[in-house]
XYZ file of N, CA, C and O in Angstrom:
612
model
N 0.899 -1.141 0.015
C 0.018 -0.052 -0.023
C 0.832 1.249 0.012
O 1.631 1.487 0.905
N 0.890 2.005 -1.017
C 1.655 3.222 -1.112
C 0.924 4.355 -0.477
O -0.249 4.552 -0.754
N 1.560 5.154 0.373
C 0.809 6.266 0.975
C 0.574 7.390 -0.111
O 1.282 7.528 -1.075
N -0.475 8.142 0.206
C -0.888 9.125 -0.758
C 0.050 10.336 -0.686
O 0.306 11.005 -1.699
N 0.611 10.605 0.427
C 1.457 11.863 0.621
C 2.854 11.325 0.997
O 2.995 10.262 1.426
N 3.864 12.195 0.725
C 5.226 11.855 1.056
C 5.311 11.555 2.596
O 4.625 12.258 3.365
N 6.122 10.596 2.942
C 6.233 10.217 4.364
C 7.272 11.082 5.054
O 8.433 11.289 4.556
N 6.976 11.517 6.235
C 8.001 12.314 6.935
C 9.039 11.465 7.623
O 10.105 11.914 7.747
N 8.696 10.280 8.006
C 9.619 9.423 8.684
C 10.875 9.142 7.798
O 12.009 9.348 8.237
N 10.715 8.680 6.548
C 11.856 8.401 5.738
C 12.699 9.659 5.511
O 13.916 9.580 5.446
N 12.043 10.776 5.306
C 12.718 12.065 5.102
C 13.615 12.327 6.290
O 14.792 12.631 6.146
N 13.114 12.262 7.482
C 13.885 12.557 8.679
C 15.003 11.512 8.865
O 16.102 11.913 9.209
N 14.632 10.286 8.557
C 15.652 9.221 8.657
C 16.701 9.455 7.694
O 17.892 9.353 8.066
N 16.366 9.793 6.468
C 17.434 9.999 5.477
C 18.340 11.233 5.837
O 19.479 11.210 5.566
N 17.694 12.220 6.381
C 18.468 13.396 6.811
C 19.436 13.015 7.905
O 20.665 13.410 7.852
N 19.030 12.228 8.826
C 19.891 11.805 9.920
C 21.011 10.854 9.427
O 22.167 11.023 9.765
N 20.620 9.861 8.639
C 21.640 9.014 8.104
C 22.602 9.690 7.130
O 23.755 9.319 7.047
N 22.095 10.676 6.433
C 22.994 11.497 5.530
C 24.038 12.193 6.358
O 25.207 12.236 5.988
N 23.643 12.696 7.558
C 24.608 13.354 8.426
C 25.675 12.317 8.892
O 26.813 12.599 8.926
N 25.178 11.097 9.270
C 26.150 10.030 9.666
C 27.101 9.737 8.540
O 28.347 9.677 8.734
N 26.565 9.605 7.359
C 27.408 9.272 6.159
C 28.391 10.472 5.902
O 29.607 10.179 5.584
N 27.961 11.666 6.030
C 28.886 12.757 5.757
C 29.968 12.801 6.782
O 31.152 13.048 6.497
N 29.656 12.540 8.092
C 30.620 12.530 9.163
C 31.676 11.347 8.921
O 32.889 11.526 9.096
N 31.082 10.103 8.570
C 32.020 9.102 8.225
C 32.877 9.368 7.117
O 34.069 9.121 7.125
N 32.355 9.966 5.985
C 33.118 10.332 4.922
C 34.289 11.361 5.267
O 35.455 11.159 4.914
N 33.849 12.303 6.040
C 34.790 13.333 6.435
C 35.929 12.710 7.267
O 37.159 12.990 7.056
N 35.592 11.842 8.225
C 36.606 11.179 9.022
C 37.517 10.274 8.194
O 38.694 10.210 8.398
N 36.815 9.553 7.251
C 37.637 8.595 6.476
C 38.525 9.262 5.429
O 39.523 8.690 5.005
N 38.110 10.399 4.919
C 38.876 11.054 3.832
C 39.638 12.288 4.304
O 40.124 12.999 3.403
N 39.723 12.486 5.536
C 40.353 13.748 6.111
C 41.854 13.733 5.882
O 42.458 14.763 5.899
N 42.465 12.610 5.819
C 43.887 12.499 5.524
C 44.620 12.433 6.815
O 44.172 12.724 7.903
N 45.904 12.228 6.686
C 46.752 12.036 7.879
C 47.162 13.336 8.590
O 47.764 13.384 9.616
N 46.866 14.484 7.866
C 47.181 15.789 8.417
C 46.234 16.201 9.522
O 46.521 17.116 10.257
N 45.106 15.524 9.673
C 44.114 15.895 10.683
C 44.713 15.685 12.121
O 45.511 14.844 12.322
N 44.181 16.464 13.004
C 44.528 16.279 14.387
C 43.815 15.062 14.938
O 42.648 14.854 14.614
N 44.429 14.350 15.806
C 43.797 13.170 16.420
C 42.512 13.557 17.133
O 41.506 12.873 17.100
N 42.496 14.709 17.834
C 41.357 15.073 18.603
C 40.159 15.439 17.702
O 39.037 15.243 18.097
N 40.452 15.969 16.540
C 39.366 16.279 15.530
C 38.756 14.940 15.039
O 37.602 14.849 14.983
N 39.616 13.999 14.794
C 39.122 12.723 14.364
C 38.333 12.052 15.479
O 37.248 11.427 15.198
N 38.754 12.137 16.679
C 37.949 11.624 17.824
C 36.588 12.268 17.914
O 35.578 11.641 18.196
N 36.595 13.605 17.764
C 35.345 14.367 17.805
C 34.384 13.823 16.728
O 33.219 13.670 16.942
N 34.873 13.599 15.497
C 34.056 13.163 14.441
C 33.465 11.735 14.791
O 32.288 11.391 14.534
N 34.376 10.841 15.316
C 33.913 9.554 15.608
C 32.815 9.587 16.670
O 31.729 8.788 16.565
N 33.005 10.398 17.696
C 31.906 10.526 18.739
C 30.611 11.061 18.140
O 29.557 10.677 18.549
N 30.753 12.080 17.182
C 29.502 12.574 16.546
C 28.808 11.546 15.810
O 27.559 11.390 15.747
N 29.601 10.703 14.984
C 28.964 9.576 14.248
C 28.238 8.652 15.270
O 27.163 8.274 15.023
N 28.970 8.279 16.289
C 28.407 7.350 17.248
C 27.040 7.841 17.824
O 26.070 7.119 17.954
N 27.084 9.118 18.197
C 25.800 9.744 18.773
C 24.668 9.698 17.732
O 23.571 9.335 18.061
N 24.903 10.096 16.542
C 23.849 10.045 15.503
C 23.437 8.610 15.221
O 22.247 8.411 15.040
N 24.421 7.658 15.111
C 24.030 6.297 14.889
C 23.162 5.714 15.962
O 22.170 5.044 15.726
N 23.450 6.076 17.249
C 22.688 5.618 18.350
C 21.196 6.073 18.169
O 20.247 5.250 18.322
N 21.036 7.336 17.780
C 19.664 7.809 17.599
C 18.949 7.015 16.480
O 17.770 6.655 16.560
N 19.594 6.777 15.352
C 19.079 6.040 14.233
C 18.683 4.666 14.680
O 17.605 4.147 14.477
N 19.665 3.981 15.383
C 19.396 2.558 15.672
C 18.376 2.383 16.793
O 17.679 1.388 16.838
N 18.317 3.293 17.755
C 17.277 3.182 18.773
C 15.878 3.315 18.107
O 14.984 2.540 18.437
N 15.789 4.209 17.178
C 14.484 4.294 16.357
C 14.193 3.092 15.661
O 13.071 2.594 15.662
N 15.149 2.544 14.963
C 14.928 1.346 14.131
C 14.492 0.171 15.050
O 13.521 -0.474 14.813
N 15.275 0.027 16.100
C 15.014 -1.142 16.995
C 13.731 -1.009 17.836
O 13.014 -1.975 18.011
N 13.384 0.220 18.265
C 12.237 0.322 19.115
C 10.892 0.618 18.305
O 9.800 0.322 18.851
N 10.959 1.181 17.200
C 9.731 1.607 16.470
C 9.614 0.994 15.110
O 8.664 0.315 14.893
N 10.596 1.236 14.225
C 10.404 0.852 12.803
C 10.461 -0.693 12.625
O 9.570 -1.284 12.040
N 11.550 -1.340 13.041
C 11.698 -2.710 12.789
C 10.580 -3.623 13.352
O 10.220 -4.506 12.665
N 10.184 -3.397 14.613
C 9.104 -4.217 15.093
C 7.778 -4.086 14.321
O 7.126 -5.085 14.057
N 7.495 -2.900 13.883
C 6.291 -2.691 13.063
C 6.392 -3.316 11.704
O 5.429 -4.014 11.268
N 7.547 -3.158 11.055
C 7.762 -3.844 9.724
C 7.695 -5.370 9.926
O 7.040 -6.079 9.112
N 8.353 -5.876 11.017
C 8.298 -7.384 11.198
C 6.883 -7.867 11.424
O 6.537 -8.903 10.945
N 6.092 -7.099 12.058
C 4.655 -7.439 12.275
C 3.917 -7.382 10.971
O 3.064 -8.365 10.753
N 4.122 -6.490 10.106
C 3.344 -6.304 8.956
C 3.926 -7.128 7.759
O 3.190 -7.448 6.808
N 5.221 -7.362 7.738
C 5.843 -8.087 6.627
C 6.767 -9.106 7.050
O 8.010 -8.971 7.201
N 6.164 -10.320 7.358
C 6.968 -11.481 7.862
C 8.207 -11.888 7.017
O 9.261 -12.225 7.613
N 8.151 -11.790 5.662
C 9.355 -12.123 4.920
C 10.537 -11.256 5.227
O 11.671 -11.735 4.936
N 10.369 -10.038 5.739
C 11.554 -9.188 6.050
C 12.168 -9.547 7.418
O 13.226 -9.006 7.759
N 11.525 -10.359 8.263
C 12.045 -10.673 9.556
C 13.528 -11.142 9.589
O 14.295 -10.609 10.455
N 13.936 -12.099 8.703
C 15.369 -12.456 8.740
C 16.269 -11.291 8.393
O 17.358 -11.149 9.049
N 15.895 -10.400 7.569
C 16.784 -9.255 7.206
C 16.785 -8.333 8.419
O 17.880 -7.824 8.812
N 15.671 -8.085 9.053
C 15.563 -7.167 10.161
C 16.364 -7.790 11.400
O 17.061 -7.086 12.055
N 16.302 -9.099 11.505
C 17.108 -9.768 12.623
C 18.571 -9.584 12.360
O 19.350 -9.277 13.304
N 19.006 -9.758 11.140
C 20.433 -9.550 10.803
C 20.824 -8.130 11.028
O 21.954 -7.875 11.557
N 20.020 -7.193 10.581
C 20.380 -5.760 10.819
C 20.366 -5.388 12.303
O 21.231 -4.685 12.663
N 19.456 -6.012 13.008
C 19.480 -5.755 14.523
C 20.805 -6.189 15.093
O 21.393 -5.458 15.913
N 21.240 -7.321 14.670
C 22.490 -7.899 15.267
C 23.739 -7.014 14.829
O 24.739 -6.986 15.500
N 23.703 -6.353 13.684
C 24.754 -5.614 13.169
C 24.570 -4.127 13.262
O 25.294 -3.305 12.689
N 23.570 -3.624 14.140
C 23.250 -2.197 14.101
C 24.408 -1.280 14.353
O 24.485 -0.307 13.755
N 25.171 -1.646 15.368
C 26.346 -0.740 15.607
C 27.538 -1.656 15.663
O 27.467 -2.719 16.221
N 28.673 -1.155 15.243
C 29.946 -1.885 15.423
C 29.966 -2.228 16.910
O 29.642 -1.471 17.754
N 30.487 -3.472 17.185
C 30.588 -3.812 18.641
C 31.399 -2.901 19.412
O 32.271 -2.228 18.888
N 31.127 -2.929 20.703
C 31.819 -2.036 21.674
C 33.275 -2.235 21.592
O 34.010 -1.210 21.583
N 33.839 -3.395 21.565
C 35.303 -3.549 21.519
C 35.916 -2.866 20.263
O 36.986 -2.261 20.285
N 35.237 -3.003 19.126
C 35.775 -2.351 17.834
C 35.775 -0.851 18.028
O 36.765 -0.185 17.627
N 34.766 -0.288 18.610
C 34.675 1.179 18.789
C 35.689 1.586 19.871
O 36.402 2.576 19.659
N 35.885 0.767 20.872
C 36.865 1.042 21.877
C 38.307 1.015 21.298
O 39.052 1.949 21.542
N 38.517 0.040 20.462
C 39.884 -0.109 19.830
C 40.154 1.071 18.955
O 41.275 1.632 18.890
N 39.106 1.532 18.248
C 39.265 2.671 17.332
C 39.651 3.937 18.171
O 40.599 4.587 17.869
N 38.869 4.208 19.217
C 39.152 5.376 20.055
C 40.499 5.208 20.774
O 41.213 6.253 20.861
N 40.892 4.073 21.153
C 42.177 3.894 21.794
C 43.302 4.219 20.809
O 44.314 4.838 21.149
N 43.165 3.693 19.539
C 44.153 4.035 18.521
C 44.266 5.533 18.265
O 45.405 6.139 18.124
N 43.135 6.257 18.299
C 43.119 7.689 18.088
C 43.765 8.377 19.261
O 44.568 9.342 19.174
N 43.479 7.898 20.492
C 44.012 8.466 21.728
C 45.579 8.277 21.712
O 46.262 9.149 22.166
N 46.029 7.075 21.355
C 47.402 6.824 21.269
C 48.115 7.850 20.352
O 49.211 8.480 20.574
N 47.509 8.084 19.186
C 47.956 8.990 18.207
C 48.006 10.407 18.863
O 49.002 11.184 18.685
N 47.010 10.794 19.576
C 46.959 12.105 20.230
C 48.061 12.273 21.257
O 48.719 13.377 21.278
N 48.371 11.223 22.028
C 49.504 11.291 23.032
C 50.867 11.320 22.379
O 51.698 11.945 22.818
N 50.980 10.483 21.336
C 52.300 10.300 20.756
C 52.654 11.461 19.748
O 53.789 11.715 19.484
N 51.618 12.057 19.218
C 51.829 13.111 18.195
C 52.216 12.652 16.851
O 52.379 13.369 15.895
N 52.213 11.277 16.684
C 52.505 10.716 15.392
C 51.219 10.056 14.854
O 50.569 9.399 15.625
N 51.051 10.226 13.526
C 49.828 9.619 12.915
C 49.859 8.123 13.110
O 50.891 7.391 12.823
N 48.820 7.542 13.590
C 48.662 6.089 13.823
C 47.946 5.515 12.589
O 46.767 5.758 12.433
N 48.657 4.773 11.799
C 47.964 4.138 10.676
C 46.869 3.139 11.086
O 45.898 2.957 10.457
N 47.116 2.519 12.288
C 46.169 1.624 12.836
C 44.795 2.337 13.067
O 43.739 1.711 12.887
N 44.828 3.640 13.477
C 43.593 4.348 13.650
C 42.879 4.495 12.354
O 41.627 4.301 12.286
N 43.510 4.683 11.252
C 42.851 4.851 10.023
C 42.325 3.551 9.456
O 41.200 3.484 8.839
N 42.986 2.466 9.757
C 42.529 1.107 9.368
C 41.303 0.780 10.114
O 40.284 0.218 9.534
N 41.282 1.057 11.346
C 40.115 0.749 12.179
C 38.994 1.661 11.829
O 37.791 1.206 11.806
N 39.252 2.901 11.444
C 38.177 3.815 11.065
C 37.588 3.331 9.767
O 36.352 3.363 9.644
N 38.419 2.806 8.882
C 37.795 2.311 7.612
C 36.887 1.155 7.859
O 35.789 1.005 7.255
N 37.296 0.234 8.693
C 36.436 -0.922 9.046
C 35.118 -0.400 9.685
O 34.060 -0.965 9.400
N 35.232 0.473 10.627
C 34.070 1.037 11.355
C 33.128 1.702 10.295
O 31.993 1.453 10.337
N 33.674 2.510 9.446
C 32.916 3.140 8.397
C 32.183 2.159 7.544
O 31.005 2.329 7.197
N 32.905 1.128 7.061
C 32.300 0.141 6.185
C 31.105 -0.571 6.845
O 30.087 -0.825 6.247
N 31.312 -0.894 8.115
C 30.260 -1.570 8.876
C 29.049 -0.705 9.003
O 27.888 -1.121 8.705
N 29.196 0.540 9.408
C 28.092 1.507 9.534
C 27.427 1.795 8.264
O 26.183 1.721 8.149
N 28.182 2.087 7.183
C 27.599 2.391 5.878
C 26.863 1.210 5.263
O 25.790 1.443 4.675
N 27.313 0.024 5.433
C 26.701 -1.160 4.965
C 25.298 -1.291 5.561
O 24.354 -1.674 4.869
N 25.270 -1.208 6.841
C 23.917 -1.224 7.512
C 23.000 -0.236 6.992
O 21.788 -0.489 6.663
N 23.440 1.023 6.983
C 22.534 2.126 6.452
C 22.091 1.898 5.061
O 20.936 2.140 4.694
N 22.971 1.366 4.255
C 22.639 1.101 2.823
C 21.557 0.057 2.664
O 20.581 0.227 1.884
N 21.594 -0.931 3.470
C 20.543 -1.972 3.347
C 19.226 -1.468 3.801
O 18.151 -1.713 3.233
N 19.252 -0.686 4.843
C 17.967 -0.070 5.373
C 17.421 0.844 4.320
O 16.164 0.791 3.993
N 18.260 1.717 3.824
C 17.727 2.785 2.864
C 17.327 2.122 1.504
O 16.349 2.563 0.939
N 18.089 1.256 0.941
C 17.809 0.740 -0.370
C 16.909 -0.502 -0.371
O 16.310 -0.789 -1.441
N 16.748 -1.216 0.688
C 15.878 -2.379 0.694
C 14.743 -2.334 1.687
O 13.624 -2.467 1.337
N 15.080 -2.130 2.937
C 14.040 -2.185 4.007
C 12.936 -1.129 3.827
O 11.760 -1.417 3.881
N 13.381 0.149 3.675
C 12.391 1.250 3.655
C 11.510 1.170 2.373
O 10.361 1.354 2.470
N 12.115 0.821 1.182
C 11.130 0.721 0.059
C 10.170 -0.449 0.189
O 9.027 -0.297 -0.181
N 10.570 -1.628 0.804
C 9.627 -2.695 1.032
C 8.684 -2.235 2.087
O 7.423 -2.459 1.932
N 9.096 -1.554 3.171
C 8.188 -1.169 4.164
C 7.116 -0.146 3.612
O 5.984 -0.251 4.065
N 7.477 0.631 2.680
C 6.467 1.555 2.041
C 5.302 0.764 1.484
O 4.202 1.375 1.387
N 5.516 -0.463 1.021
C 4.494 -1.217 0.509
C 3.521 -1.830 1.512
O 2.410 -2.283 1.296
N 4.033 -1.988 2.786
C 3.294 -2.627 3.927
C 2.794 -1.754 4.991
O 1.872 -2.205 5.688
N 3.387 -0.608 5.129
C 2.929 0.317 6.217
C 2.081 1.354 5.736
O 2.227 1.970 4.674
N 1.018 1.619 6.474
C 0.033 2.660 6.138
C 0.563 4.029 6.544
O 1.486 4.165 7.329
N -0.101 5.078 6.087
C 0.239 6.427 6.542
C 0.121 6.580 7.989
O 0.931 7.213 8.642
N -0.808 5.928 8.614
C -0.945 6.009 10.076
C 0.222 5.274 10.752
O 0.682 5.736 11.779
N 0.671 4.153 10.176
C 1.816 3.496 10.715
C 3.024 4.472 10.693
O 3.804 4.617 11.699
N 3.312 5.122 9.612
C 4.349 6.050 9.469
C 4.230 7.187 10.448
O 5.242 7.597 11.044
N 3.109 7.664 10.653
C 2.867 8.776 11.594
C 3.200 8.366 13.025
O 3.814 9.077 13.736
N 2.841 7.097 13.362
C 3.079 6.570 14.655
C 4.564 6.409 14.870
O 5.089 6.812 16.007
N 5.362 5.950 13.938
C 6.720 5.783 14.118
C 7.517 7.038 14.044
O 8.586 7.247 14.544
N 6.922 8.017 13.314
C 7.588 9.342 13.210
C 7.692 10.011 14.561
O 8.727 10.684 14.864
N 6.797 9.828 15.418
C 6.849 10.404 16.761
C 8.054 9.888 17.531
O 8.789 10.674 18.166
N 8.400 8.637 17.379
C 9.557 8.037 17.996
C 10.886 8.516 17.501
O 11.921 8.468 18.162
N 10.938 9.019 16.185
C 12.167 9.482 15.672
C 12.558 10.858 16.206
O 13.665 11.316 16.196
N 11.477 11.651 16.537
C 11.715 13.058 16.917
C 12.250 13.211 18.306
O 12.337 12.504 19.111
């Protein structure tokens, strides 16, 4: 069932995920001349925005889609398991950046971990944006979208 009017939830979701993607891109392509503390700030900003996205997905969007569209449940379960890079990976990334900040020398390990972190986050966002949301548009009513929109704000 396609809604008659544009949905506010995907627009807000896309704005938030676009911010995450821009931050990840900036951190990943900033080059070795960047200050370690600037990179740390970007990583924490990404993490904060991702937390908001994933809380909304986990608490509002995914349960509703799973209820309305049973064939998507395995995809949603996999996305739920991979929503955020695991805590040790994030911790290792921040430790590498902190070591860089203390030593004053660029840590290549920090950039390698950042690339892994970025790829994990962007992969999740891509599946949701390119697959889950388009399928959800066929199964969720305008009322459903209005209900989950409240949780995103």
